[in-house]
C-alpha positions as CSV (number, residue, x, y, z in Angstrom):
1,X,0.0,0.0,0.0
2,X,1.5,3.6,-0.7
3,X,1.6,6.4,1.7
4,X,-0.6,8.5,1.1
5,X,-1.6,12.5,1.3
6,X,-4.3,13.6,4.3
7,X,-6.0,17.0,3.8
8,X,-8.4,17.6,6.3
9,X,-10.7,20.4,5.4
10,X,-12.1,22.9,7.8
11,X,-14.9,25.3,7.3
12,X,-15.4,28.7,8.1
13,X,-16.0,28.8,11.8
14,X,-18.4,31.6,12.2
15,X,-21.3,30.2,9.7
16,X,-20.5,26.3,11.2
17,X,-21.5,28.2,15.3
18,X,-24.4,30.2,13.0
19,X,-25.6,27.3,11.5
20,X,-25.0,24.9,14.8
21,X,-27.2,27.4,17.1
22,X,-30.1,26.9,14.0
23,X,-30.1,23.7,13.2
24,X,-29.2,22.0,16.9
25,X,-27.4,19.1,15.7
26,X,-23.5,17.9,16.5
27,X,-20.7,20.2,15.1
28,X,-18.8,18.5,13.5
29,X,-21.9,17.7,11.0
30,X,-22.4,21.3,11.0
31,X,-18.5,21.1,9.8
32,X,-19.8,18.9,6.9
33,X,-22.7,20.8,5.9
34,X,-21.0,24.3,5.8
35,X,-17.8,23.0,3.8
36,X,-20.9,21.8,1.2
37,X,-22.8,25.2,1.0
38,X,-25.3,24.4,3.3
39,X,-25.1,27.1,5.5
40,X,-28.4,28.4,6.5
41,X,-31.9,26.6,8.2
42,X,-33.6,26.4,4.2
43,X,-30.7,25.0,2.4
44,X,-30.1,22.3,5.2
45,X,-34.0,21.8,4.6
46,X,-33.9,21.4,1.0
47,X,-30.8,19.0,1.3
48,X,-32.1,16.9,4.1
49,X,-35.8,16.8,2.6
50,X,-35.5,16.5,-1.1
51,X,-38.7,17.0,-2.7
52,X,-40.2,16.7,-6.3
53,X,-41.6,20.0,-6.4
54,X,-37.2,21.4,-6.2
55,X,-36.8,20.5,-9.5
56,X,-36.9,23.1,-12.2
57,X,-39.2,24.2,-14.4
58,X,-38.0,22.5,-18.0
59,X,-39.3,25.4,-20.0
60,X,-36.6,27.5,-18.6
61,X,-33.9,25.2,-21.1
62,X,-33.2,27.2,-23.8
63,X,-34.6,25.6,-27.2
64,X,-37.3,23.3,-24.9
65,X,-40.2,25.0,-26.7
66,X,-38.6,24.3,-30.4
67,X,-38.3,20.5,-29.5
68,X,-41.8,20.2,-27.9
69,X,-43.1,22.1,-31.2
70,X,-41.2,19.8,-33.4
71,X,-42.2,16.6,-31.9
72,X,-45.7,17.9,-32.0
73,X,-45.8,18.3,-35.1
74,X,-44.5,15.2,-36.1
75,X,-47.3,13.9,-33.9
76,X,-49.6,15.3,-36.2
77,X,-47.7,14.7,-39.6
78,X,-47.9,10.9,-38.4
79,X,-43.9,11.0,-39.2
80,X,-41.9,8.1,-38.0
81,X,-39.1,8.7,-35.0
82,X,-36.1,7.3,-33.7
83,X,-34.7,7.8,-30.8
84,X,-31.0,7.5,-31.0
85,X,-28.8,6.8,-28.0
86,X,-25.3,6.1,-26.7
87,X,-24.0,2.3,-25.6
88,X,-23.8,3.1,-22.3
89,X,-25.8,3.2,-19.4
90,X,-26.7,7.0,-19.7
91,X,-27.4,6.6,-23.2
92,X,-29.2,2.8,-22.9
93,X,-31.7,4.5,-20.0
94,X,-32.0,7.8,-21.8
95,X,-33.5,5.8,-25.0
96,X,-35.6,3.2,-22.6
97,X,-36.8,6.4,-21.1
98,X,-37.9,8.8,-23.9
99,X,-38.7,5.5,-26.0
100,X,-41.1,4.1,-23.7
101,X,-43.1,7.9,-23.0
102,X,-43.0,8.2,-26.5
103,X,-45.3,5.2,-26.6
104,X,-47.5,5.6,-24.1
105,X,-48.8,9.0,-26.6
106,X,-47.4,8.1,-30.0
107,X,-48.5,5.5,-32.1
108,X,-45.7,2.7,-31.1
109,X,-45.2,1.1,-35.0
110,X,-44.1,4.5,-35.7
111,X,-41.5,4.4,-33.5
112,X,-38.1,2.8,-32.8
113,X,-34.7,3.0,-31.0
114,X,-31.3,2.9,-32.1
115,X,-27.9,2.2,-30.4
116,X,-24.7,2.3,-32.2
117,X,-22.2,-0.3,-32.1
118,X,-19.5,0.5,-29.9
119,X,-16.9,-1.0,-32.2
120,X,-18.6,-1.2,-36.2
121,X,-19.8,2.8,-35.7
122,X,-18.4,4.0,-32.0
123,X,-19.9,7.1,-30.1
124,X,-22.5,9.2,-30.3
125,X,-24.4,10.0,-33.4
126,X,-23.3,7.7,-36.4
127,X,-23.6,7.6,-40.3
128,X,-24.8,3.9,-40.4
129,X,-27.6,5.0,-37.6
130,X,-28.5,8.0,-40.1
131,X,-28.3,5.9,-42.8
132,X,-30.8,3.4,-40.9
133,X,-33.1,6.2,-40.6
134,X,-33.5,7.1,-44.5
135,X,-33.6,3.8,-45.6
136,X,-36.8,3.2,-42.8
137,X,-38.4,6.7,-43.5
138,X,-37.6,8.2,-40.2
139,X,-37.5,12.0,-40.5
140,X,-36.8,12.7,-36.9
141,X,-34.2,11.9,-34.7
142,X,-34.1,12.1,-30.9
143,X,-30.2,11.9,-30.0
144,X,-29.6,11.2,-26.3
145,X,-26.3,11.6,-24.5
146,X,-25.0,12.6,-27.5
147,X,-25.1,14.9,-30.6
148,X,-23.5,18.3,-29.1
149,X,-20.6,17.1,-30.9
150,X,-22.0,16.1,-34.2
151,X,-22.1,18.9,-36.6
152,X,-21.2,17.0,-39.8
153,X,-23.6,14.3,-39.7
154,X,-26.6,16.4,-38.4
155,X,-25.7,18.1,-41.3
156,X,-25.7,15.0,-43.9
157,X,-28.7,13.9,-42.6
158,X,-30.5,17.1,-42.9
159,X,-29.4,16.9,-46.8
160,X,-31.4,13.2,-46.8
161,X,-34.3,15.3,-44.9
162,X,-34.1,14.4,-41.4
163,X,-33.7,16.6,-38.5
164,X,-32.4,16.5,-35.1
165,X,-33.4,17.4,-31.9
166,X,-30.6,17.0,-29.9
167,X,-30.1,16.2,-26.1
168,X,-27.1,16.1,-24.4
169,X,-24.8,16.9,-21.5
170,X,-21.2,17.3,-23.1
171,X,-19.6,20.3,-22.9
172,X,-20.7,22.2,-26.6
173,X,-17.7,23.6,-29.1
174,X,-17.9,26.8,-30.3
175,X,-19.8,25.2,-33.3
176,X,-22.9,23.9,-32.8
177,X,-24.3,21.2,-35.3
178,X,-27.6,22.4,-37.1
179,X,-30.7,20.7,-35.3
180,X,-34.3,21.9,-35.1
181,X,-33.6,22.2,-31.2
182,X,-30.6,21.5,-29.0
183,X,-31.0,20.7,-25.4
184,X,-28.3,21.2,-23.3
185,X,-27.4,23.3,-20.0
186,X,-24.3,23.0,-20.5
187,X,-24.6,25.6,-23.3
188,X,-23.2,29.1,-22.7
189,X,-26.5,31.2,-23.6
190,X,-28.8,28.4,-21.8
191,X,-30.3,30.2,-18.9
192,X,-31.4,26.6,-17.1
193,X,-30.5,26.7,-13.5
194,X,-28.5,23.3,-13.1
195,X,-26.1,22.6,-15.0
196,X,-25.3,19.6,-14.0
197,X,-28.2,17.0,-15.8
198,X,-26.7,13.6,-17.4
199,X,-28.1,12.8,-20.7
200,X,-31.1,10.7,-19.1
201,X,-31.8,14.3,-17.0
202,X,-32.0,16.0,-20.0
203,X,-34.2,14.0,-22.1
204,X,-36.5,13.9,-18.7
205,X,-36.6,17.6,-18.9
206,X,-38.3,16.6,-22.3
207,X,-40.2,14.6,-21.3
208,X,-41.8,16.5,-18.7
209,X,-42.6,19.7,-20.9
210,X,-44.0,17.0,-23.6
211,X,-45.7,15.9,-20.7
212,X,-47.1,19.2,-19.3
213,X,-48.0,20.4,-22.9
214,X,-50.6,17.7,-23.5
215,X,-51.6,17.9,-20.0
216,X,-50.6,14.4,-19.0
217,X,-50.1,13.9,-14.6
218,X,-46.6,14.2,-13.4
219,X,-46.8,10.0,-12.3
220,X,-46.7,9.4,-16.0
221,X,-43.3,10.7,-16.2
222,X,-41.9,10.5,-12.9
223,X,-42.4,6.6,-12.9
224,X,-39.2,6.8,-14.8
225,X,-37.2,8.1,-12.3
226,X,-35.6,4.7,-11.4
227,X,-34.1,5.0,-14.3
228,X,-32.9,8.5,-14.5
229,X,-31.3,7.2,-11.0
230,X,-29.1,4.8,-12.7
231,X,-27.9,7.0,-14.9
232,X,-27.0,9.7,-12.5
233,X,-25.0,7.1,-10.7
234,X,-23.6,5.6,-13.2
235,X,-22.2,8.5,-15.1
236,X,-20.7,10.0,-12.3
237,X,-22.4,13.0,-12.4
238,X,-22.3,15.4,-9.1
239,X,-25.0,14.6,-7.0
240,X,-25.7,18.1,-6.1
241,X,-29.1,20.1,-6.7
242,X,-31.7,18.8,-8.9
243,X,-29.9,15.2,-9.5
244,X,-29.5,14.5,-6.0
245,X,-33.8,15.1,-5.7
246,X,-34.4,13.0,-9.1
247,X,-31.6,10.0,-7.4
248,X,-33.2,10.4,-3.9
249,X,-36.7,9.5,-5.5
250,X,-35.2,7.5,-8.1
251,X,-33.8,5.1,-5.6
252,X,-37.1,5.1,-3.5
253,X,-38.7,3.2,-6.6
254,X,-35.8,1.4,-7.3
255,X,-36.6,-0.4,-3.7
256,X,-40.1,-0.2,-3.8
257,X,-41.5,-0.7,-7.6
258,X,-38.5,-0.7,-9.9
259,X,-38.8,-1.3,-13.6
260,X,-39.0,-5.3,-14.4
261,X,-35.8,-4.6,-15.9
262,X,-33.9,-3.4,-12.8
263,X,-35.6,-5.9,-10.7
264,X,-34.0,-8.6,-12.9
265,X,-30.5,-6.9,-12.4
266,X,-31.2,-6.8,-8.7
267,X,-32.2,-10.4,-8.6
268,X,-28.9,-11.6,-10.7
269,X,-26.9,-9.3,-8.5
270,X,-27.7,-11.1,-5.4
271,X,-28.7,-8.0,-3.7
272,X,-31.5,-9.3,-0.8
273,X,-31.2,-5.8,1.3
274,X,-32.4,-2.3,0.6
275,X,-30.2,-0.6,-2.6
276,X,-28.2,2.5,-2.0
277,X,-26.3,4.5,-5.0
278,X,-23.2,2.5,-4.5
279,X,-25.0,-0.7,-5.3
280,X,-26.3,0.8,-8.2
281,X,-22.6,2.0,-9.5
282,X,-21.5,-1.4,-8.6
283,X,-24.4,-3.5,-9.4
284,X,-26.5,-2.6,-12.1
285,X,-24.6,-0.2,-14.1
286,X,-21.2,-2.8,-14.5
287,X,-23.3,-5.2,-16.5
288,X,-25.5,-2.9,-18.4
289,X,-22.2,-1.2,-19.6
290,X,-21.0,-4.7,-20.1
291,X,-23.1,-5.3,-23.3
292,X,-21.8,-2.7,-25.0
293,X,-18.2,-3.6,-24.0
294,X,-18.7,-7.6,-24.9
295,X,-21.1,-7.4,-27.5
296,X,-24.2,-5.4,-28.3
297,X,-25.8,-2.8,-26.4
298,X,-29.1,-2.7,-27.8
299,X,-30.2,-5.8,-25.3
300,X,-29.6,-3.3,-22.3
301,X,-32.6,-1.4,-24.0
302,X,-35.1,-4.5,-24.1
303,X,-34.2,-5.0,-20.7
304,X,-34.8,-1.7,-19.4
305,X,-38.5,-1.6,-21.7
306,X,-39.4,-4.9,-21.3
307,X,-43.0,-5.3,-19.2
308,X,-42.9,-9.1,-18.4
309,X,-40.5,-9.6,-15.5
310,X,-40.3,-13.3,-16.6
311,X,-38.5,-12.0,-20.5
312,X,-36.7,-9.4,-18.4
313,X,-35.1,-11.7,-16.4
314,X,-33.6,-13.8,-19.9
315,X,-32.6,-10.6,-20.6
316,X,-30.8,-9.7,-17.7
317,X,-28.9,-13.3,-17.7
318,X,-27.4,-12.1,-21.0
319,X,-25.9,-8.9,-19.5
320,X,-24.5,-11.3,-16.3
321,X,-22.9,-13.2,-18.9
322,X,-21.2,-10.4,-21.0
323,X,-20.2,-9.1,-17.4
324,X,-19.0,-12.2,-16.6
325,X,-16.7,-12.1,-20.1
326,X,-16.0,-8.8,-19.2
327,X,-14.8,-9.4,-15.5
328,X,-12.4,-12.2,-16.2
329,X,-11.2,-9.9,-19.2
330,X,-10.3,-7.3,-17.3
331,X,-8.6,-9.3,-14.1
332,X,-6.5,-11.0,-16.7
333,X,-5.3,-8.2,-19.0
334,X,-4.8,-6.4,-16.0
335,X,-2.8,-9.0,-14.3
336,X,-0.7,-8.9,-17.8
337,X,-0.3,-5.1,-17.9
338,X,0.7,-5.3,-14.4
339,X,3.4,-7.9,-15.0
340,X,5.1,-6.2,-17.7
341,X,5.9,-3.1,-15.4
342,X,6.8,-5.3,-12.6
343,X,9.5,-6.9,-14.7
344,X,11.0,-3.9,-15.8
345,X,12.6,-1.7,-12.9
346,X,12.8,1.3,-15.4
347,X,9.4,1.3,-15.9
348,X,8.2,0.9,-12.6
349,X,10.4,4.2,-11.8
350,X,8.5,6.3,-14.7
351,X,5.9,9.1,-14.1
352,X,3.9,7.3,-16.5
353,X,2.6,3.7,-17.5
354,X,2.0,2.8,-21.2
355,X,1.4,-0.7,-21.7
356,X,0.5,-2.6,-25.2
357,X,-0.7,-6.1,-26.1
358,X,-2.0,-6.8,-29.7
359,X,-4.4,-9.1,-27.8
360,X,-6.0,-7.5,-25.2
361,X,-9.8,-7.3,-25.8
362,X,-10.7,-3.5,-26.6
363,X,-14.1,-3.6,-24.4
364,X,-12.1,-3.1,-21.2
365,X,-9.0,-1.4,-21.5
366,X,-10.4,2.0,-19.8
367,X,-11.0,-0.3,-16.7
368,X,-8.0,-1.6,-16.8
369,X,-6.3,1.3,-16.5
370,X,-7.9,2.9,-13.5
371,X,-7.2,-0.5,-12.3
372,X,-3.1,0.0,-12.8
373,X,-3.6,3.4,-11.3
374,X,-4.7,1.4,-8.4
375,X,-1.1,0.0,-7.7
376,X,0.8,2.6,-10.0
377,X,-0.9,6.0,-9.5
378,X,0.2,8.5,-12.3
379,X,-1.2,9.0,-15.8
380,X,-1.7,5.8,-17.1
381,X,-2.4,4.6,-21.3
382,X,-3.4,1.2,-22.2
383,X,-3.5,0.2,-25.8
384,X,-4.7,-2.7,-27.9
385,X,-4.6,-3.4,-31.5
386,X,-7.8,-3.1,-33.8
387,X,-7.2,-4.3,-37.4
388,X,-3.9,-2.8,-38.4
389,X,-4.4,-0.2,-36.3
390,X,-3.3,0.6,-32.1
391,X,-6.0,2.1,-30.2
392,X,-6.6,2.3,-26.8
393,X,-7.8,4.5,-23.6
394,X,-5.9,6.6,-21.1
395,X,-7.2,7.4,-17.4
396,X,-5.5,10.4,-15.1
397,X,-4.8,10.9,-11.8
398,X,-6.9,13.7,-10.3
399,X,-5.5,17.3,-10.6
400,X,-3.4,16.4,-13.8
401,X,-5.1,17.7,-17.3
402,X,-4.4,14.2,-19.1
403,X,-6.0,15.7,-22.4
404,X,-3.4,18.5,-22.8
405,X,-0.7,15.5,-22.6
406,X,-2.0,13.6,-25.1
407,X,-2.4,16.5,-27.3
408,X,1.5,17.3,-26.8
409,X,1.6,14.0,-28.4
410,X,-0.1,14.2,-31.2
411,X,2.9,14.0,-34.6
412,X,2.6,10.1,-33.2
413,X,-1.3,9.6,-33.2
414,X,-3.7,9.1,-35.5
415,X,-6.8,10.3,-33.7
416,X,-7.3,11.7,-29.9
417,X,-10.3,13.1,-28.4
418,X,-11.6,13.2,-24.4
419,X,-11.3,15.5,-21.2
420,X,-9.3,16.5,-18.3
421,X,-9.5,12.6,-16.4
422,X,-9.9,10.3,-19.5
423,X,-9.0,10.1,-23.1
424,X,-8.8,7.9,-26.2
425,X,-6.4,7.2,-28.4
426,X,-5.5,5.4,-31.4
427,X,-2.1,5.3,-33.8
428,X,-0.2,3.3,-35.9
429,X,2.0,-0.1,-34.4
430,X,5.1,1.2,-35.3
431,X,4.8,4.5,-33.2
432,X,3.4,3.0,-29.5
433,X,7.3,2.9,-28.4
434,X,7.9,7.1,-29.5
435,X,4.7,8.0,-28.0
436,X,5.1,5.9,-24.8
437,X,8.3,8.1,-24.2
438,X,7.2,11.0,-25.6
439,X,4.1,11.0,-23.6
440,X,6.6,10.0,-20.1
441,X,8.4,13.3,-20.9
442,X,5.7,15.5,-21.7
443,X,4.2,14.2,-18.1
444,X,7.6,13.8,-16.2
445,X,7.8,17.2,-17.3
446,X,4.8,18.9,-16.7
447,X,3.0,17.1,-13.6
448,X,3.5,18.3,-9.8
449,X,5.5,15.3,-8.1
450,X,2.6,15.6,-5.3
451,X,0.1,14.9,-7.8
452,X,1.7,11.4,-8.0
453,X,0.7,10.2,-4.8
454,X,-3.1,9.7,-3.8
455,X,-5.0,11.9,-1.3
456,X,-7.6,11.2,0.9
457,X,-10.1,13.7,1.7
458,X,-11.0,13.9,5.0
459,X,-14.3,16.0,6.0
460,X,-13.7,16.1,9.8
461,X,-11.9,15.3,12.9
462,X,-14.4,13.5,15.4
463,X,-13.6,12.1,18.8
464,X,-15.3,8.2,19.4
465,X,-17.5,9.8,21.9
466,X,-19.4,12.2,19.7
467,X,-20.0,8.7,17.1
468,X,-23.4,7.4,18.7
469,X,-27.0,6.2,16.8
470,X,-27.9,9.7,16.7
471,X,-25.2,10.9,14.6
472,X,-25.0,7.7,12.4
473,X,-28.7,8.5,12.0
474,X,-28.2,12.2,10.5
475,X,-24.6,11.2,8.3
476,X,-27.6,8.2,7.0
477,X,-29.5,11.5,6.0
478,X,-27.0,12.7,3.6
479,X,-27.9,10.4,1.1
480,X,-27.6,9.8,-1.7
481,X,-24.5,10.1,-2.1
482,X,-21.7,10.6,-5.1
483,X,-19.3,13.5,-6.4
484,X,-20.0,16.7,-4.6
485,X,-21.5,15.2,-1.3
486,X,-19.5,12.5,-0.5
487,X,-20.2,10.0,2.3
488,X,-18.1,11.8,4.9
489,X,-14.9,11.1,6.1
490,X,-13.5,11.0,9.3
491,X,-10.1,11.5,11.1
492,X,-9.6,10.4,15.1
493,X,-6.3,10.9,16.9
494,X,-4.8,9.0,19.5
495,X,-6.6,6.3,19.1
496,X,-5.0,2.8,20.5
497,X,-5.4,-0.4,19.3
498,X,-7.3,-2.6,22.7
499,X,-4.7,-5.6,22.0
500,X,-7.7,-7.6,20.2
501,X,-7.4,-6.0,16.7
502,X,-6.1,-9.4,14.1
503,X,-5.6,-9.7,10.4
504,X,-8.6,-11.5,8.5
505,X,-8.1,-13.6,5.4
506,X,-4.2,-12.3,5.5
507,X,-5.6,-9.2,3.5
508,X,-8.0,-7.0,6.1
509,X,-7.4,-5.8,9.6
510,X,-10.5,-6.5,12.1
511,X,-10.0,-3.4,14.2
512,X,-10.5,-3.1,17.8
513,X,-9.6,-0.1,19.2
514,X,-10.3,2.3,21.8
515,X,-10.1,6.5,22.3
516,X,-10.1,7.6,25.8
517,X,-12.3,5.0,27.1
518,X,-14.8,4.6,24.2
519,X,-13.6,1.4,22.4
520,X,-15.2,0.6,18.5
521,X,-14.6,-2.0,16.1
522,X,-14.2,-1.8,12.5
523,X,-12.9,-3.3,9.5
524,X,-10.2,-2.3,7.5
525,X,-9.7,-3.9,3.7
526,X,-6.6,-4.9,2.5
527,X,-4.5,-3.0,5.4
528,X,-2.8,-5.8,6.7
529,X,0.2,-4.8,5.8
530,X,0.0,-2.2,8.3
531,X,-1.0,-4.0,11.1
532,X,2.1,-3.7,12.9
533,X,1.9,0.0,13.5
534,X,-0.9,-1.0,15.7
535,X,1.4,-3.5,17.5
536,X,3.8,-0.8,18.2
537,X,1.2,-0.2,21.5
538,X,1.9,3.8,20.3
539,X,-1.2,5.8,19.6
540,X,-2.3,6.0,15.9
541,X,-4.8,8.1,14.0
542,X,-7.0,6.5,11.8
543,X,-9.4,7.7,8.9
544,X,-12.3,6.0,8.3
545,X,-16.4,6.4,7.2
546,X,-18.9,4.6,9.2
547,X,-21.7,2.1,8.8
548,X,-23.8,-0.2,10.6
549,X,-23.2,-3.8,10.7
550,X,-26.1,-6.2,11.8
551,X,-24.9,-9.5,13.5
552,X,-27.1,-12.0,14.9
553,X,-30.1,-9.6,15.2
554,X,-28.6,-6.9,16.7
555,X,-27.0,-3.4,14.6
556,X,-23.7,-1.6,16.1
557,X,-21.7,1.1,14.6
558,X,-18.7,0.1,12.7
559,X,-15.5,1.8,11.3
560,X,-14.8,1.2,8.1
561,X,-10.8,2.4,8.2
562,X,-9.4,3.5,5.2
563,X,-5.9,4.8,6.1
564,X,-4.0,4.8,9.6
565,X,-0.8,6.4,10.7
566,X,1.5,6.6,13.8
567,X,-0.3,9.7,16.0
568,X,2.4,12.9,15.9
């Protein structure tokens, strides 16, 4: 395990006393609360009860009134409609979404969806999808998740008569493609309040002003909130304003009347207890994005519109089984990458990792790469070879602009696009080894050395005696959680190990320790190898989040430590 950074953050203490003395609840929440902009009685109300009536009015996005008008009148020009979306779970739930509303007030044979291919066509908006259109007299498109981006082939397939009406989240160029209306917050003249919306919050921003203009009730539409949920937490999107409302809701269905399709996923998952966002980042979104990555995304679609739980269910064992494909790809390729850094002590000393293997399956070499950055934790490309050509993907470390480095390397690549964490890449065999050390000295050059090792954020010093039901209770309260309201972290010094602490499975640490005479347990995984600074009977500080665990009938707190170090 590497050492790694602590930053502890602290708030301004006047507004934490101002807001303590209004809201009456522990500090060091108060702490929490003020260092996330709540700092007043009505924002901590609005963040601790969430309700359907906060989100905001989707006539306020600019062009919303152009894209209800234009599906209207396609409505009444009985003209067929596709809606077009991206292979991953933001675009798969965007289409399942708007394709299913569409529906319920559209005649359904005029009607379809469309996913690309993420290998035969790739992202976003493609020719052979436009080309689908024409040839099945579709003369409106619905893009989802994508299109900002698109410019050329909005404009090829307004030459064949179709138009567009775009909705998406990624940040626009300064030229815009030609649709009849593009939705997006994200644009600079857009006066929509959040800017925040995944693709699947956009297109329910359509939804509900289709939904409003032909009067329909607001259950018609928010019954697909389960699956705006997934989206939001599987795209990583900050779950701040109005997502954090449509994931808090989104989740309550999710437990109480989810979509056959989720149910299914839940079911395969093995999941018996009540869901929270993490179980949906690490439950249901891995195998939806699976098809896509092992074969065919459109299936994640039928699952997600499918009414009979019994055919959602088949569907659902075919996403387990791409995941499946897809887990024991990645654990092996990563083994491999891993292996041919360990071998080489010049590579394991570089500010960079390239790796390359002309077999490695393309579907999964963006996880294997945060993987790598899980051992070695500095900008990190792994590449593959398509045809005769290398491509690959390239994660960062946070704080270093990873799409700036590439673009210093681009006299050896063929084609680059991305952001400031993650990029792709693709270029010719013959160049991997002079861009693998041309991108190690464009980094080794350019990144801040303390950029290179990991940093846990910590949201608070607490003392054991302050960590009772009550406060568990009010941390539980924070939910859901995801970037931008983070389940909290905590720091508590001098803490001593009670002489009962012992290494489980040879990987984790079952902790058993006490602070002035309050004495918790807790679980720490894959620390044993610093279990012997708790042996050193010296006081330690540890850093850790906290949950409940329930054993043999009755629930306790419990630590779950993520760093420790010898107390100062």
């Amino acid at each position: 395990m590497m050492e790694k950074r602590w930053k502890i953050l602290a708030a301004d203490e006047n507004k934490v006393t101002a807001l303590q003395q209004e809201l009456k609840i522990n500090k060091t929440i108060c702490n929490i609360l003020v260092e996330r902009g709540i700092d007043d009685f009505e924002k901590a109300k609005t963040y601790f009860r969430p309700q359907l009536q906060g989100l905001h009015d989707a006539w306020l996005m600019k062009d919303m009134d152009k894209a209800v008008q234009r599906i209207v009148t396609a409505f009444e020009k009985k003209e067929k409609i596709l809606v077009f979306g991206d292979y991953d779970v933001d675009g798969t739930t965007s289409v399942a979404t708007m394709f299913q509303f569409l529906c319920k007030i559209y005649e359904p044979s005029l009607l379809d969806f469309y996913i690309p291919h993420r290998y035969r066509e790739g992202y976003g908006v493609s020719k052979m999808g436009i080309d689908f259109a024409k040839e099945n007299n579709f003369s409106l498109i619905i893009s989802l998740d994508c299109g900002i981006k698109s410019v050329d082939l909005i404009a090829y397939a307004k030459t064949l008569g179709i138009d567009f009406v775009v909705c998406d989240h990624h940040l626009p160029d300064s030229i815009l493609p030609d649709a009849v209306a593009i939705l997006n917050p994200k644009q600079k003249d857009c006066n929509y309040p959040y800017k925040e919306l995944c693709g699947c919050g956009v297109g329910f921003k359509l939804i509900t002003a289709l939904a409003q203009h032909f009067n329909i009730e607001a259950e018609h539409y928010y019954c697909y909130l389960d699956l705006v949920a997934t989206a939001i937490a599987a795209d990583i999107v900050p779950m701040t304003g109005e997502n954090r409302i449509m994931a808090f809701y989104g989740l309550q269905r999710i437990n109480s009347d989810p979509n056959p399709g989720i149910k299914a996923l839940i079911e395969l998952g093995g999941i018996q207890k009540k869901l929270s966002i993490n179980n949906v980042v690490f439950v249901i979104a891995p195998r939806v994005n699976a098809a896509g990555r092992m074969d065919d995304a459109r299936k994640a679609v039928q699952l997600f519109i499918e009414p009979d739980y019994k055919k959602a269910l088949e569907f659902a064992a075919m996403l387990h089984s791409d995941n499946s494909d897809r887990k024991e790809a990645d654990s092996s390729i990563t083994e491999e990458a891993l292996a041919i850094i360990d071998a080489d002590d010049a590579l394991v000393n570089r500010k960079t990792t390239v790796v390359f293997k002309d077999h490695w399956h393309k579907g999964v070499v963006g996880i294997v790469a945060s993987r790598m950055i899980e051992k070695y934790y500095r900008p990190t490309v792994v590449l593959t070879q398509s045809g005769d050509v290398v491509a690959g993907s390239a994660r960062s470390v946070p704080g270093f602009n990873l799409y700036e480095a590439v673009h210093a390397c681009r006299e050896y690549l063929l084609g680059y696009g991305g952001h400031f964490a993650a990029a792709g890449l693709s270029l010719l065999p013959e160049n991997v080894e002079a861009f693998s050390n041309k991108f190690e000295s464009v980094v080794a050059a350019t990144i801040e050395e303390h950029l290179l090792v990991p940093e846990i954020i910590i949201d608070a010093p607490v003392s054991f005696a302050s960590l009772n039901n009550s406060f568990y209770s009010i941390i539980s309260q924070m939910e859901p959680f995801g970037p931008e309201n983070m389940r909290p972290v905590f720091v508590a010094k001098n803490v001593w190990d009670t002489g009962y602490s012992k290494i489980v499975k040879e990987l984790h640490i079952r902790f058993v320790v006490k602070q002035d005479n309050v004495t918790l347990t807790g679980i720490g995984f894959n620390m044993a190898e610093k279990f012997h600074l708790l042996q050193l009977k010296k006081p330690v500080d540890i850093v850790f989040t906290i949950d409940e665990n329930e054993w043999n009938g009755t629930t306790s707190l419990q630590l779950k430590v993520i760093d420790l170090r010898l107390s100062e």
